[in-house]
Short mmCIF file of C-alpha atoms and ligand atoms in Angstrom, two decimals:
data_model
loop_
_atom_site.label_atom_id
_atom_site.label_comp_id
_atom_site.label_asym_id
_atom_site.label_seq_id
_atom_site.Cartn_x
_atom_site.Cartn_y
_atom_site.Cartn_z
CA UNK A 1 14.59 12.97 15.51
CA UNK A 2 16.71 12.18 12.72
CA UNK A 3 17.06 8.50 12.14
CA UNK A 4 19.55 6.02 14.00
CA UNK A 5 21.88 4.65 11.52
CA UNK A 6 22.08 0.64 13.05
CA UNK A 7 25.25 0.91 14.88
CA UNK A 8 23.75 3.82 16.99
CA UNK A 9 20.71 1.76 17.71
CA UNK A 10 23.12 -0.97 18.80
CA UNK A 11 24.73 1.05 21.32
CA UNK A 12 21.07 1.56 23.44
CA UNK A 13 21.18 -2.49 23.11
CA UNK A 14 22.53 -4.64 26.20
CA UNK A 15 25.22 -6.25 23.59
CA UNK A 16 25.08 -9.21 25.41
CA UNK A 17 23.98 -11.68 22.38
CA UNK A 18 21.98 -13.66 24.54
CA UNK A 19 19.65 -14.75 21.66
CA UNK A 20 16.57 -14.71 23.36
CA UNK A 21 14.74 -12.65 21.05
CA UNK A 22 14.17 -13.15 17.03
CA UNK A 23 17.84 -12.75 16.49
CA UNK A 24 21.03 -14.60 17.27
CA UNK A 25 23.37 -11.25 17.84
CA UNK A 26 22.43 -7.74 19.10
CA UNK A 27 23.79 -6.25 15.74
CA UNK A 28 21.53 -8.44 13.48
CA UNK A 29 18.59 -7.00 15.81
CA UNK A 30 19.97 -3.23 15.68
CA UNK A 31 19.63 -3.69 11.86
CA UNK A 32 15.80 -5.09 12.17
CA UNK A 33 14.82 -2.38 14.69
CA UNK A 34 16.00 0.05 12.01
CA UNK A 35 13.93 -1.88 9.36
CA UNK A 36 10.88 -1.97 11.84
CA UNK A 37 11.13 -5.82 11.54
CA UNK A 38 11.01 -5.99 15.06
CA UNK A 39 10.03 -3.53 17.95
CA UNK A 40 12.00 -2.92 21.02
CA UNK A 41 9.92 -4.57 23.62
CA UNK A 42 11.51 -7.56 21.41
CA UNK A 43 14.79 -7.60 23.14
CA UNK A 44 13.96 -9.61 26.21
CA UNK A 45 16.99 -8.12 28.35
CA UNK A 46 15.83 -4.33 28.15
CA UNK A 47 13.91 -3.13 30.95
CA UNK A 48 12.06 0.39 32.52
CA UNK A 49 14.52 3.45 31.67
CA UNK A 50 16.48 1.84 28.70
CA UNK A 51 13.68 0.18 27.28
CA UNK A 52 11.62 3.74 26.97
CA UNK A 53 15.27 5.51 25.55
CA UNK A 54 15.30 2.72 23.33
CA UNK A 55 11.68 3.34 22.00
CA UNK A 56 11.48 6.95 22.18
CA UNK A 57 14.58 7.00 19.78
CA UNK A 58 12.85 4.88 17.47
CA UNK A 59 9.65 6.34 17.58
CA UNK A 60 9.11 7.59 13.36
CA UNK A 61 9.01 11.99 13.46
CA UNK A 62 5.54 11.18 12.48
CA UNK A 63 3.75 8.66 14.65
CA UNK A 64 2.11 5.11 13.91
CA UNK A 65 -1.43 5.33 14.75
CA UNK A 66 -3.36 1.73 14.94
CA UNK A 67 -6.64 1.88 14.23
CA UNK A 68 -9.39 -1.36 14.63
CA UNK A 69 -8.36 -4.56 16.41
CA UNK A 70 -6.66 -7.53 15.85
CA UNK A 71 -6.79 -8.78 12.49
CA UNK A 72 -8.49 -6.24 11.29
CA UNK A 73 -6.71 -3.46 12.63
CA UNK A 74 -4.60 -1.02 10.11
CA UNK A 75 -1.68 1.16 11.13
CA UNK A 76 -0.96 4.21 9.04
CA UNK A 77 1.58 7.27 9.74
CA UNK A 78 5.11 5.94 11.04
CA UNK A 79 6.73 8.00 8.22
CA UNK A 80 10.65 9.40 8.26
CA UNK A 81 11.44 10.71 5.32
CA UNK A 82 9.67 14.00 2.74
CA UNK A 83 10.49 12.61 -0.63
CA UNK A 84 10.09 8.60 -1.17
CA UNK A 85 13.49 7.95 -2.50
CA UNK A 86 15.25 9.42 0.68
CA UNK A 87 13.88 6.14 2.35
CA UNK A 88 10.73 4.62 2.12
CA UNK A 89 7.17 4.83 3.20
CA UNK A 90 6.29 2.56 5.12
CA UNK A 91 2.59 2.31 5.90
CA UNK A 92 0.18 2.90 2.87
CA UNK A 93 -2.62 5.57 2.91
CA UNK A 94 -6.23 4.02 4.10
CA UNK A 95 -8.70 4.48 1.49
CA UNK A 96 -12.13 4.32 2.99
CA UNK A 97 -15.64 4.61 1.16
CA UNK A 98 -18.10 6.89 2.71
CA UNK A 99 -21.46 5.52 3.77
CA UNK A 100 -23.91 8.01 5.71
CA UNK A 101 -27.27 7.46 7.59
CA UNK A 102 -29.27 9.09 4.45
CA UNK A 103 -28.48 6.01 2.27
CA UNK A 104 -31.24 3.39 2.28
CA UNK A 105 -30.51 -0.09 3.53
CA UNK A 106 -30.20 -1.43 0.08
CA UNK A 107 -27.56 1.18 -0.84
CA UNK A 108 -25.52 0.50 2.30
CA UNK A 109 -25.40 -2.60 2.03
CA UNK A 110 -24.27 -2.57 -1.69
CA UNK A 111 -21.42 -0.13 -0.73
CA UNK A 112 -20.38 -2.34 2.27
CA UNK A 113 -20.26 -5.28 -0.29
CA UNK A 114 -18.19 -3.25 -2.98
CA UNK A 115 -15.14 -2.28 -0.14
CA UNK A 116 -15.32 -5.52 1.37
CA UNK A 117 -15.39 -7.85 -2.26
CA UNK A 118 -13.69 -4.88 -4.62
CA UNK A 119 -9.94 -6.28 -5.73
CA UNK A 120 -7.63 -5.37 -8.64
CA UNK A 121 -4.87 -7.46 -9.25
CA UNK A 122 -1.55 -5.60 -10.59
CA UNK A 123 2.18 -6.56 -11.35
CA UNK A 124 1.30 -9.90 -9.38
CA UNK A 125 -0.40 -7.27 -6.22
CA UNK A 126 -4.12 -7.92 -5.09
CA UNK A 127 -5.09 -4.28 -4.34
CA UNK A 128 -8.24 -3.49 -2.11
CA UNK A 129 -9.95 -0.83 0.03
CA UNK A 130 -9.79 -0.68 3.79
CA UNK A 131 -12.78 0.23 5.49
CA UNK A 132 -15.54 2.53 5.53
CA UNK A 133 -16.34 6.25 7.00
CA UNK A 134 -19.77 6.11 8.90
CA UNK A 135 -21.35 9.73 8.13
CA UNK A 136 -24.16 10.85 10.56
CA UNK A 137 -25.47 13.27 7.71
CA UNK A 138 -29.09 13.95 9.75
CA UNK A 139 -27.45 14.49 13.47
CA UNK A 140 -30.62 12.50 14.26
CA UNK A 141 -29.19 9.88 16.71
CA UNK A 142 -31.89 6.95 15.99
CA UNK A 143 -31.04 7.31 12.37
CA UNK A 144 -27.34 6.77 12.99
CA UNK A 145 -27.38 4.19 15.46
CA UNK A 146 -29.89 2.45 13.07
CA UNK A 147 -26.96 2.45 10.15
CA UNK A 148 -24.20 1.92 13.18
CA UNK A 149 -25.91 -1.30 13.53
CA UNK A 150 -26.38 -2.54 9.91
CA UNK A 151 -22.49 -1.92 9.08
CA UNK A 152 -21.76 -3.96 12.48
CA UNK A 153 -24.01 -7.14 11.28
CA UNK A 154 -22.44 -6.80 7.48
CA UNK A 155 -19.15 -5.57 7.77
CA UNK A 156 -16.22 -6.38 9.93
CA UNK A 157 -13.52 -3.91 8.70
CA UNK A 158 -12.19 -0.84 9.80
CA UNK A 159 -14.69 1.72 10.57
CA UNK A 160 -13.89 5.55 11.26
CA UNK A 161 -17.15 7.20 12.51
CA UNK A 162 -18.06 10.72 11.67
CA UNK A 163 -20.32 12.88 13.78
CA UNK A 164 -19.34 15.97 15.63
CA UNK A 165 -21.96 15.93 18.39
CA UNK A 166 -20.40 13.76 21.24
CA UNK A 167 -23.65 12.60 22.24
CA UNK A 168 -24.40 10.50 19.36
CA UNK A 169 -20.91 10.11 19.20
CA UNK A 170 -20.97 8.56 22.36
CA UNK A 171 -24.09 5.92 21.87
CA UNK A 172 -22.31 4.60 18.42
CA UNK A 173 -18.69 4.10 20.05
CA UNK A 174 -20.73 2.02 22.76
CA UNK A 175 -21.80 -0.03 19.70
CA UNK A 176 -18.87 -0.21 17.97
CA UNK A 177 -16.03 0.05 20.57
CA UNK A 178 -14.64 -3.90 20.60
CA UNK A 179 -13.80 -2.60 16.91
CA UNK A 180 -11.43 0.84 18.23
CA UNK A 181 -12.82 2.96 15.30
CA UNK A 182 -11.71 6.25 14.48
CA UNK A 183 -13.27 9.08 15.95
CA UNK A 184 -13.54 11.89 13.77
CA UNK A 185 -13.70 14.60 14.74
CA UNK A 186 -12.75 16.78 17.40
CA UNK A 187 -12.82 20.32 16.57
CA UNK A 188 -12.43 23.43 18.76
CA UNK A 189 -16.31 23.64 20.06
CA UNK A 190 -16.63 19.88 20.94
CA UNK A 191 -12.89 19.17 21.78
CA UNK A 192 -13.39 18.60 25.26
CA UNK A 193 -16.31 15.98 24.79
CA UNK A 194 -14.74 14.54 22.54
CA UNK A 195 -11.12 14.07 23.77
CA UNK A 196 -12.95 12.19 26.99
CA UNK A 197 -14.42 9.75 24.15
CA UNK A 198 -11.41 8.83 23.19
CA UNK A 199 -9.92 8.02 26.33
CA UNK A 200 -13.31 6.42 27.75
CA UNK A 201 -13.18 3.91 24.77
CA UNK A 202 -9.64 3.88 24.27
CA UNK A 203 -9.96 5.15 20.35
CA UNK A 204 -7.88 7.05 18.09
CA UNK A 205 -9.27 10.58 17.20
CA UNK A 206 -9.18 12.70 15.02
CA UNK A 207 -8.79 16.47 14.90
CA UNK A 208 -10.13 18.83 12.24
CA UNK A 209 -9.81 22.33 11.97
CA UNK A 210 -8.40 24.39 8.99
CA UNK A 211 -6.40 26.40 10.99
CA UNK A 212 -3.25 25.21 11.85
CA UNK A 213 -2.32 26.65 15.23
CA UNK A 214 -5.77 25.77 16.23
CA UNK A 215 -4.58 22.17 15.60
CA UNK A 216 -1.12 22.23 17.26
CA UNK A 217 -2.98 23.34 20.04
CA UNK A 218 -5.81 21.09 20.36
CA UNK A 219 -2.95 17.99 19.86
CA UNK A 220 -0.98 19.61 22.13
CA UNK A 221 -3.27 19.40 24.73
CA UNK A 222 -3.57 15.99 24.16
CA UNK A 223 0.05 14.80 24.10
CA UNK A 224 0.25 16.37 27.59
CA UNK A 225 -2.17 14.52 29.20
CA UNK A 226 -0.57 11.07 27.52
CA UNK A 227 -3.00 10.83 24.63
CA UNK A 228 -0.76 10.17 21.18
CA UNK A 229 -3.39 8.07 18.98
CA UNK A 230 -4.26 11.51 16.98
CA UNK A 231 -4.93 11.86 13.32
CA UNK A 232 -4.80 15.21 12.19
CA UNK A 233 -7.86 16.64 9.18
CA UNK A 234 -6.25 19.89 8.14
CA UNK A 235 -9.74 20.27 5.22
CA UNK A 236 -10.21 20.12 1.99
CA UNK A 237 -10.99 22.72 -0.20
CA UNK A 238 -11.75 21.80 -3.14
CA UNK A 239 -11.89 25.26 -4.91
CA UNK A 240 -8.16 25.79 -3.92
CA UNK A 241 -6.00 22.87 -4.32
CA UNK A 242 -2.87 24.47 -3.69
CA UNK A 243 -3.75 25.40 -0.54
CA UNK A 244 -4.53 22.18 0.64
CA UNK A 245 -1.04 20.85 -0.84
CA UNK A 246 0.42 23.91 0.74
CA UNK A 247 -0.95 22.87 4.04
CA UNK A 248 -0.04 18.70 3.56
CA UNK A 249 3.89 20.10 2.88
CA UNK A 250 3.75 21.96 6.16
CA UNK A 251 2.54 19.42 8.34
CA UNK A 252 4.96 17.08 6.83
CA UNK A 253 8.02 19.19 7.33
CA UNK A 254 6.94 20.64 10.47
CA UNK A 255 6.80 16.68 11.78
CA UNK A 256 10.38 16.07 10.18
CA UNK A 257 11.55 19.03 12.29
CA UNK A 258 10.55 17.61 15.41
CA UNK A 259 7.69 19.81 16.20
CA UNK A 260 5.68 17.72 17.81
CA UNK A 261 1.93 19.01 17.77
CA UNK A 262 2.35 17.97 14.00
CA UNK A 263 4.14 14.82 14.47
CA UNK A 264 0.70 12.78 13.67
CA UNK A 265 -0.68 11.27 10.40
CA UNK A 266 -2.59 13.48 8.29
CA UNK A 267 -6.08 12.34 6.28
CA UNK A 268 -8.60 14.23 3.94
CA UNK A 269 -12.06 13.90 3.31
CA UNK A 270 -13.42 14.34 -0.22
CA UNK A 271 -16.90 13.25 0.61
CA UNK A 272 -18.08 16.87 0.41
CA UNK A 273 -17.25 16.66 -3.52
CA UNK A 274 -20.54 14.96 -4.03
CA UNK A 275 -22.44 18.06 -3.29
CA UNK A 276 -20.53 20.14 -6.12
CA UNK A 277 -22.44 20.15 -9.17
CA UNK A 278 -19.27 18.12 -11.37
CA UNK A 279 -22.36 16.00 -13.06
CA UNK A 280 -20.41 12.97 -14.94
CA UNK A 281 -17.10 14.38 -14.28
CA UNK A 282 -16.90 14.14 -10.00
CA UNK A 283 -15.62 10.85 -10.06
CA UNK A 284 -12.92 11.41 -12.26
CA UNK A 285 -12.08 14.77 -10.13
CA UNK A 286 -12.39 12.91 -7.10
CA UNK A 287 -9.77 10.81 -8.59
CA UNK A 288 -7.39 14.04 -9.32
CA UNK A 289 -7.92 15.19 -5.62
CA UNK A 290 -7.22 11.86 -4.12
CA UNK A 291 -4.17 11.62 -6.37
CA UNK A 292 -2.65 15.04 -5.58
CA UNK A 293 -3.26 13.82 -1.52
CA UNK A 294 -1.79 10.47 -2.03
CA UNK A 295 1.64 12.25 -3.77
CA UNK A 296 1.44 15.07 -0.66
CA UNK A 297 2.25 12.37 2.85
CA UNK A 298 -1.63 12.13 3.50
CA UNK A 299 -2.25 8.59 5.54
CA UNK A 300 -6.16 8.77 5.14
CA UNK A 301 -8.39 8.94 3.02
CA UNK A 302 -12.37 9.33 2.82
CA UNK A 303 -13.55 9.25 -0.33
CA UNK A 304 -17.56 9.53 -1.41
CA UNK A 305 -16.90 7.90 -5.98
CA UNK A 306 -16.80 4.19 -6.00
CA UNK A 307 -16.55 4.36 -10.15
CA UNK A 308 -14.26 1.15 -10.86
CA UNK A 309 -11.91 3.19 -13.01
CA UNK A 310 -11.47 5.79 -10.17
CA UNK A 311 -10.84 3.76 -7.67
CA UNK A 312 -8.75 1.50 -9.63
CA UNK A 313 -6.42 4.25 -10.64
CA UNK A 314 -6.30 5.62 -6.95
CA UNK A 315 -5.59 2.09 -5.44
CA UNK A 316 -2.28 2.13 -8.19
CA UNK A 317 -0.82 5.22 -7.32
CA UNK A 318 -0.95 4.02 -3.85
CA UNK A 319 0.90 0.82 -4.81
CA UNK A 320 3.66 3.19 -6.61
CA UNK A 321 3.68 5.70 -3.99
CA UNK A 322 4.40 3.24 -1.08
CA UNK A 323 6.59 0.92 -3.23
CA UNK A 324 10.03 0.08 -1.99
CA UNK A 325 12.19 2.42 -4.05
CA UNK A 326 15.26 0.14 -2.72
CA UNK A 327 13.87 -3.41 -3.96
CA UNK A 328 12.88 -3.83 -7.65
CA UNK A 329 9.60 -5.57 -7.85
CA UNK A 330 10.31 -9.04 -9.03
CA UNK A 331 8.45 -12.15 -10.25
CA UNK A 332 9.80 -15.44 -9.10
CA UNK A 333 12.23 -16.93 -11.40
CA UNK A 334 10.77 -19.94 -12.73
CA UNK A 335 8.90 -21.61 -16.03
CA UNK A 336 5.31 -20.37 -16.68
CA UNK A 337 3.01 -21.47 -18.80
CA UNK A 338 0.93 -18.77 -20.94
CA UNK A 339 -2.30 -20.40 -22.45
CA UNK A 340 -2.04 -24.27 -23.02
CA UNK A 341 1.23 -24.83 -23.89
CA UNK A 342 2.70 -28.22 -25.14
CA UNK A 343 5.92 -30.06 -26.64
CA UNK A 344 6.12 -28.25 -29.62
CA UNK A 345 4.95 -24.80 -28.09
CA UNK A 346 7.63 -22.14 -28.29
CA UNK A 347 10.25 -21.50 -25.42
CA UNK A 348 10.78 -17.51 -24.24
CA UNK A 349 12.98 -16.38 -21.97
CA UNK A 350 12.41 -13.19 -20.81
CA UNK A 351 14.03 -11.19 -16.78
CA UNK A 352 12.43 -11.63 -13.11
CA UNK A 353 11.58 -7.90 -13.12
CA UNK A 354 7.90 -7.93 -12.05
CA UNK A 355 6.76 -5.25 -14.73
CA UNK A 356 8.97 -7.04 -17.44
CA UNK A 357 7.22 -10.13 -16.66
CA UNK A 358 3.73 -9.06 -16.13
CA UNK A 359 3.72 -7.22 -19.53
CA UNK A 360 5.60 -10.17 -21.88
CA UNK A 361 2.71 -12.66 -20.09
CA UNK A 362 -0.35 -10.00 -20.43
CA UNK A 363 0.85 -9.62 -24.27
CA UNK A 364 1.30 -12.64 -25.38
CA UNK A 365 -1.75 -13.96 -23.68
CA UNK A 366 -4.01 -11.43 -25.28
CA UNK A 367 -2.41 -12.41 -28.72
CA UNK A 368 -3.91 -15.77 -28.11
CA UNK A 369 -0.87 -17.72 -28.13
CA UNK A 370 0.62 -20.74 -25.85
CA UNK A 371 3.96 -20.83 -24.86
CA UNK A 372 6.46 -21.60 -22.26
CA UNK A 373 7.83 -18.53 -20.27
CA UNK A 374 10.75 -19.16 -18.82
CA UNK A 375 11.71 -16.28 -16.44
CA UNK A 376 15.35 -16.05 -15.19
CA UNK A 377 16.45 -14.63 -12.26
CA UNK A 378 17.89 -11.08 -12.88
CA UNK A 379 17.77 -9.71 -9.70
CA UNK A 380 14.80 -7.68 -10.70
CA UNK A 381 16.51 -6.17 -12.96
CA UNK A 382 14.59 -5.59 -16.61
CA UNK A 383 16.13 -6.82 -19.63
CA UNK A 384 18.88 -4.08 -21.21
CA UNK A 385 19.66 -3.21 -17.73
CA UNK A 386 20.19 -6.48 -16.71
CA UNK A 387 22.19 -7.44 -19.84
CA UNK A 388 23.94 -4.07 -19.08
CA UNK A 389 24.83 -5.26 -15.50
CA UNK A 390 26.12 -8.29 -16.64
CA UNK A 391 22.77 -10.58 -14.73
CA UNK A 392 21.52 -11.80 -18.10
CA UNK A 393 24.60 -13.39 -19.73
CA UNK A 394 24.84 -16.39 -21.70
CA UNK A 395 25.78 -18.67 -18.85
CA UNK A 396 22.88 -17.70 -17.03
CA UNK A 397 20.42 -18.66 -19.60
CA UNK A 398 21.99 -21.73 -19.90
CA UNK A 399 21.59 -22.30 -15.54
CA UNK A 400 17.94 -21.00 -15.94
CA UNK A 401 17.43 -23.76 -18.76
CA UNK A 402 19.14 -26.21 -16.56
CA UNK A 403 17.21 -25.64 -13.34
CA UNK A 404 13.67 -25.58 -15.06
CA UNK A 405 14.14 -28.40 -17.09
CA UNK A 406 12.81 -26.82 -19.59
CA UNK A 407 14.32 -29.75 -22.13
CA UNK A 408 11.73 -32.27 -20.60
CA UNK A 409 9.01 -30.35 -21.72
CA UNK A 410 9.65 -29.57 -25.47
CA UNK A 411 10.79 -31.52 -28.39
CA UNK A 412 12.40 -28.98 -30.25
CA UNK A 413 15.45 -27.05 -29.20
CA UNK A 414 14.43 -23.27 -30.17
CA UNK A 415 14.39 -20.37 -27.50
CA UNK A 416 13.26 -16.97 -28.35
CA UNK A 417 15.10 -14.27 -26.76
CA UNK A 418 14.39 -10.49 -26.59
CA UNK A 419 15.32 -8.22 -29.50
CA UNK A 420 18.09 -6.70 -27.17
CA UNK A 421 19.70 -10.23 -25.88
CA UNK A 422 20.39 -10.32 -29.87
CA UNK A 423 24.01 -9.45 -29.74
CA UNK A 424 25.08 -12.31 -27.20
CA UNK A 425 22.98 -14.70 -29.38
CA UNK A 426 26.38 -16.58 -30.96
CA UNK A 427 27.17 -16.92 -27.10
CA UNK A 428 24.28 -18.06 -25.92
CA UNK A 429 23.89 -20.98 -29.24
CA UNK A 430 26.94 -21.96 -27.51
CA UNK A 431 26.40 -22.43 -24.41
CA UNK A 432 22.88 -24.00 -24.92
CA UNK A 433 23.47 -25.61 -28.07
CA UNK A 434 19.88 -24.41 -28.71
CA UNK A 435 18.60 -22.43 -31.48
CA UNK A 436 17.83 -18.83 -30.85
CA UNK A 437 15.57 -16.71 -32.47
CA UNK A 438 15.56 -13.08 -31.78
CA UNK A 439 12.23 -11.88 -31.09
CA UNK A 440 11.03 -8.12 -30.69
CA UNK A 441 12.16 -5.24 -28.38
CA UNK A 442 8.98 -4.78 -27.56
CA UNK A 443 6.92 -7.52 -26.02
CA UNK A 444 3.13 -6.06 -27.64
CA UNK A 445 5.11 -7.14 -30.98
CA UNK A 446 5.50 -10.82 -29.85
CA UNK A 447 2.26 -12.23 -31.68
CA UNK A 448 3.23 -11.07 -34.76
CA UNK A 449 6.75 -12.57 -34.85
CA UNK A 450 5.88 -15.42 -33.55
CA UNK A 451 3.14 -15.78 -35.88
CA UNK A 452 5.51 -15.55 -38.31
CA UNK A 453 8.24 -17.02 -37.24
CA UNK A 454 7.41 -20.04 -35.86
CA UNK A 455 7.16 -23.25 -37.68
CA UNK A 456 6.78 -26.26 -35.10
CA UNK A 457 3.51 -25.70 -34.20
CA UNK A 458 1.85 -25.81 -30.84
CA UNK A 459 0.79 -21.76 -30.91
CA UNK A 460 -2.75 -22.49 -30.38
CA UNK A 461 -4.55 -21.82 -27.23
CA UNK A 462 -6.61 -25.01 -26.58
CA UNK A 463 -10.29 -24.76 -25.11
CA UNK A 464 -10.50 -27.12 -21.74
S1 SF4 B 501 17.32 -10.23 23.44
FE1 SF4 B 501 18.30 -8.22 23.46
S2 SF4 B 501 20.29 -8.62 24.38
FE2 SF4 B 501 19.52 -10.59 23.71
S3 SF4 B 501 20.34 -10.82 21.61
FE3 SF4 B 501 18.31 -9.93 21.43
S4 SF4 B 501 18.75 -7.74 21.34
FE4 SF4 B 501 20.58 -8.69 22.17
#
């Protein structure tokens, strides 16, 4: 269903403004319920028939599916829109670590550690993995339920487990089932078993087959009988990429048109990778495949490589991918210090764009210099544009000087501006009554000119 513009969503409101929800107007709640800053059960006048209008309207052409429990839990699907800019997306792809019942202990637990400890700090973003998928690689049901119950001491995060008899399926979701894992998967010999399991335990499943109609069938059977918790595994072949792609672009358009045996989140598995013979290169083409899924609307995915530099470069494109194309990233406007700044440590001013920011801070740092960063607030715009948009004038150096009190902590009166603030220098000498130097276009060049340009002293980075 195409989305509800606010007024629209309005109109299946009681209007009344009664206030008793999050909101003091209907409007302002119309607006969040488009956002998904609030959910319809919210409103406390709507009840039975206009309550389920209001929700079904709402409900995203490709459905949220929760997986885990309270704190723990993750929700991933709940998309609208084919190309990012159009809109958003809103929930960010699950990246889970394979662990099977052929590992030893020791290994186990070293993977469990690396998902649950692993972070990677970017533009100001602590990025980490999700959970884990639980292989049973020897369909020997001991074996499994022997791992089942090492990750359940160790590990409290999401778990998707993987088997596809429904007998040992069974015995590990009675082990596991206070923690609603994923069940993967149900295919077209054990769908029947396994579509019980899910409603016995009250767990999300997933359904695998590479065929497509064999899939809108299988989920169609299931959204009949009431069951809409369904991730969809379409395969992965790694010998033919496209095809994969080709599939991912179907089931994504298919959902947008309102078909709704497709209207579920989509995950691959690249576990099976290990057993190609890529020698040093399979994490790196791991990497590649994850990438190309994370680009093509897929909401899950199992991965085998737990290289740092694969997983660090997967865990970015994520952050990109599910960015907000409609906010700019931004740092909040204030004065930071870079190394061990003191009163006769240089002054730069530099915008509140988070990439701007991170990348003056990260350079000047690793030239070993202290200094005072003073970043103003330029709506998160970067530098030229901001100048260009008429956020970074003169005047509003001078208010970002004023409100950090940046004069307290310097004796000298210097500020260093970009190389493109330049031509409003005269402007800005007169507003501030400060000197200003004009430092380089390019932050990586800010050692060197300051280096060289600076005569008060106060560059050196102090040991504690
Ligand atoms: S509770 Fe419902 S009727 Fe009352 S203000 Fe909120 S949205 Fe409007």
């Amino acid at each position: 269903m195409a989305r509800l513009s606010a007024l629209q969503l309005y109109k299946l409101l009681p209007k009344t403004n009664c206030g008793e929800c999050t909101e003091k107007t209907c409007m302002a709640f119309a607006m969040k319920l488009m956002e998904r800053g609030v959910k319809a059960e919210h409103c406390m006048q709507l009840k039975g028939d206009k309550l389920k209008k209001l929700r079904e309207v709402i409900t995203p052409p490709v459905r949220e599916v929760v997986i885990g429990k309270d704190e723990q839990a993750i929700t991933i699907g709940g998309e609208e829109v084919i190309y990012r800019h159009d809109l958003k997306f809103f929930n960010p792809a699950a990246m889970v670590l394979d662990i099977s019942d052929t590992m030893d202990e020791k290994t186990i637990k070293s993977r469990l550690d690396f998902v649950r400890n692993y972070k990677y700090e970017r533009v100001g973003k602590i990025l980490r993995l999700d959970g884990i998928c639980l292989r049973c690689a020897t369909n020997d049901k001991e074996k499994f339920l022997k791992t089942v119950k090492t990750v359940c001491q160790n590990f409290d995060k999401f778990i998707m487990l993987c088997t596809l008899n429904p007998e040992i399926m069974d015995a590990a979701l009675e082990i596991t089932k206070d923690r609603r894992p994923l069940i993967y998967a149900a295919t077209n010999e054990n769908f029947k078993e396994m579509s019980e399991l899910a409603g016995k335990y009250n767990c999300p499943l997933a359904i695998h087959s590479e065929n497509l109609d064999e899939i809108g069938s299988m989920t169609k059977t299931l959204s009949n009988a009431g069951f809409t918790d369904i991730v969809i595994d379409p395969g992965f072949d790694f010998e033919n990429l496209s095809s994969v792609i080709n599939k991912l672009e179907i089931l994504r358009k298919a959902a947008l048109k309102d078909i709704k045996e497709f209207s579920f989140p989509v995950m691959v598995s690249t576990v099976g990778l290990k057993n190609l013979n890529l020698g040093e290169n399979a994490a790196v083409f791991e990497a590649l495949s994850i990438s190309l899924c994370l680009n093509r609307f897929v909401s899950l995915i199992a991965f085998h490589f737990n290289e740092i530099y694969s997983v660090m470069e997967t865990l970015t494109l994520r952050m990109n991918v599910y960015a907000d194309p409609r906010v700019n990233p931004t740092t909040e406007p204030k004065i930071y210090t870079v190394g061990t700044p003191d009163e006769n440590s240089p002054v730069l001013i530099t915008s509140n764009f988070a990439l701007t920011y991170f990348a003056v801070a990260g350079d000047v740092e690793s030239a070993k210099i202290s200094c005072w960063l003073l970043v103003m607030d330029t709506e998160g715009l970067a530098v030229l544009v901001a100048l260009a948009g008429g956020k970074l004038t003169a005047d509003k150096i001078k208010e970002a000087m004023d409100n950090s009190k940046v004069e307290n902590l310097v004796k000298h009166r210097k500020l260093v501006v970009p190389g493109y603030v330049g031509r409003i220098k005269g402007a800005i000498e007169d507003a501030t009554k400060w000197e200003i130097l004009v430092g380089p276009q390019d932050s990586g060049g800010l050692g060197d000119f300051l280096r060289k340009n600076w005569t008060g002293g106060g560059l050196e980075v102090k040991t504690k």
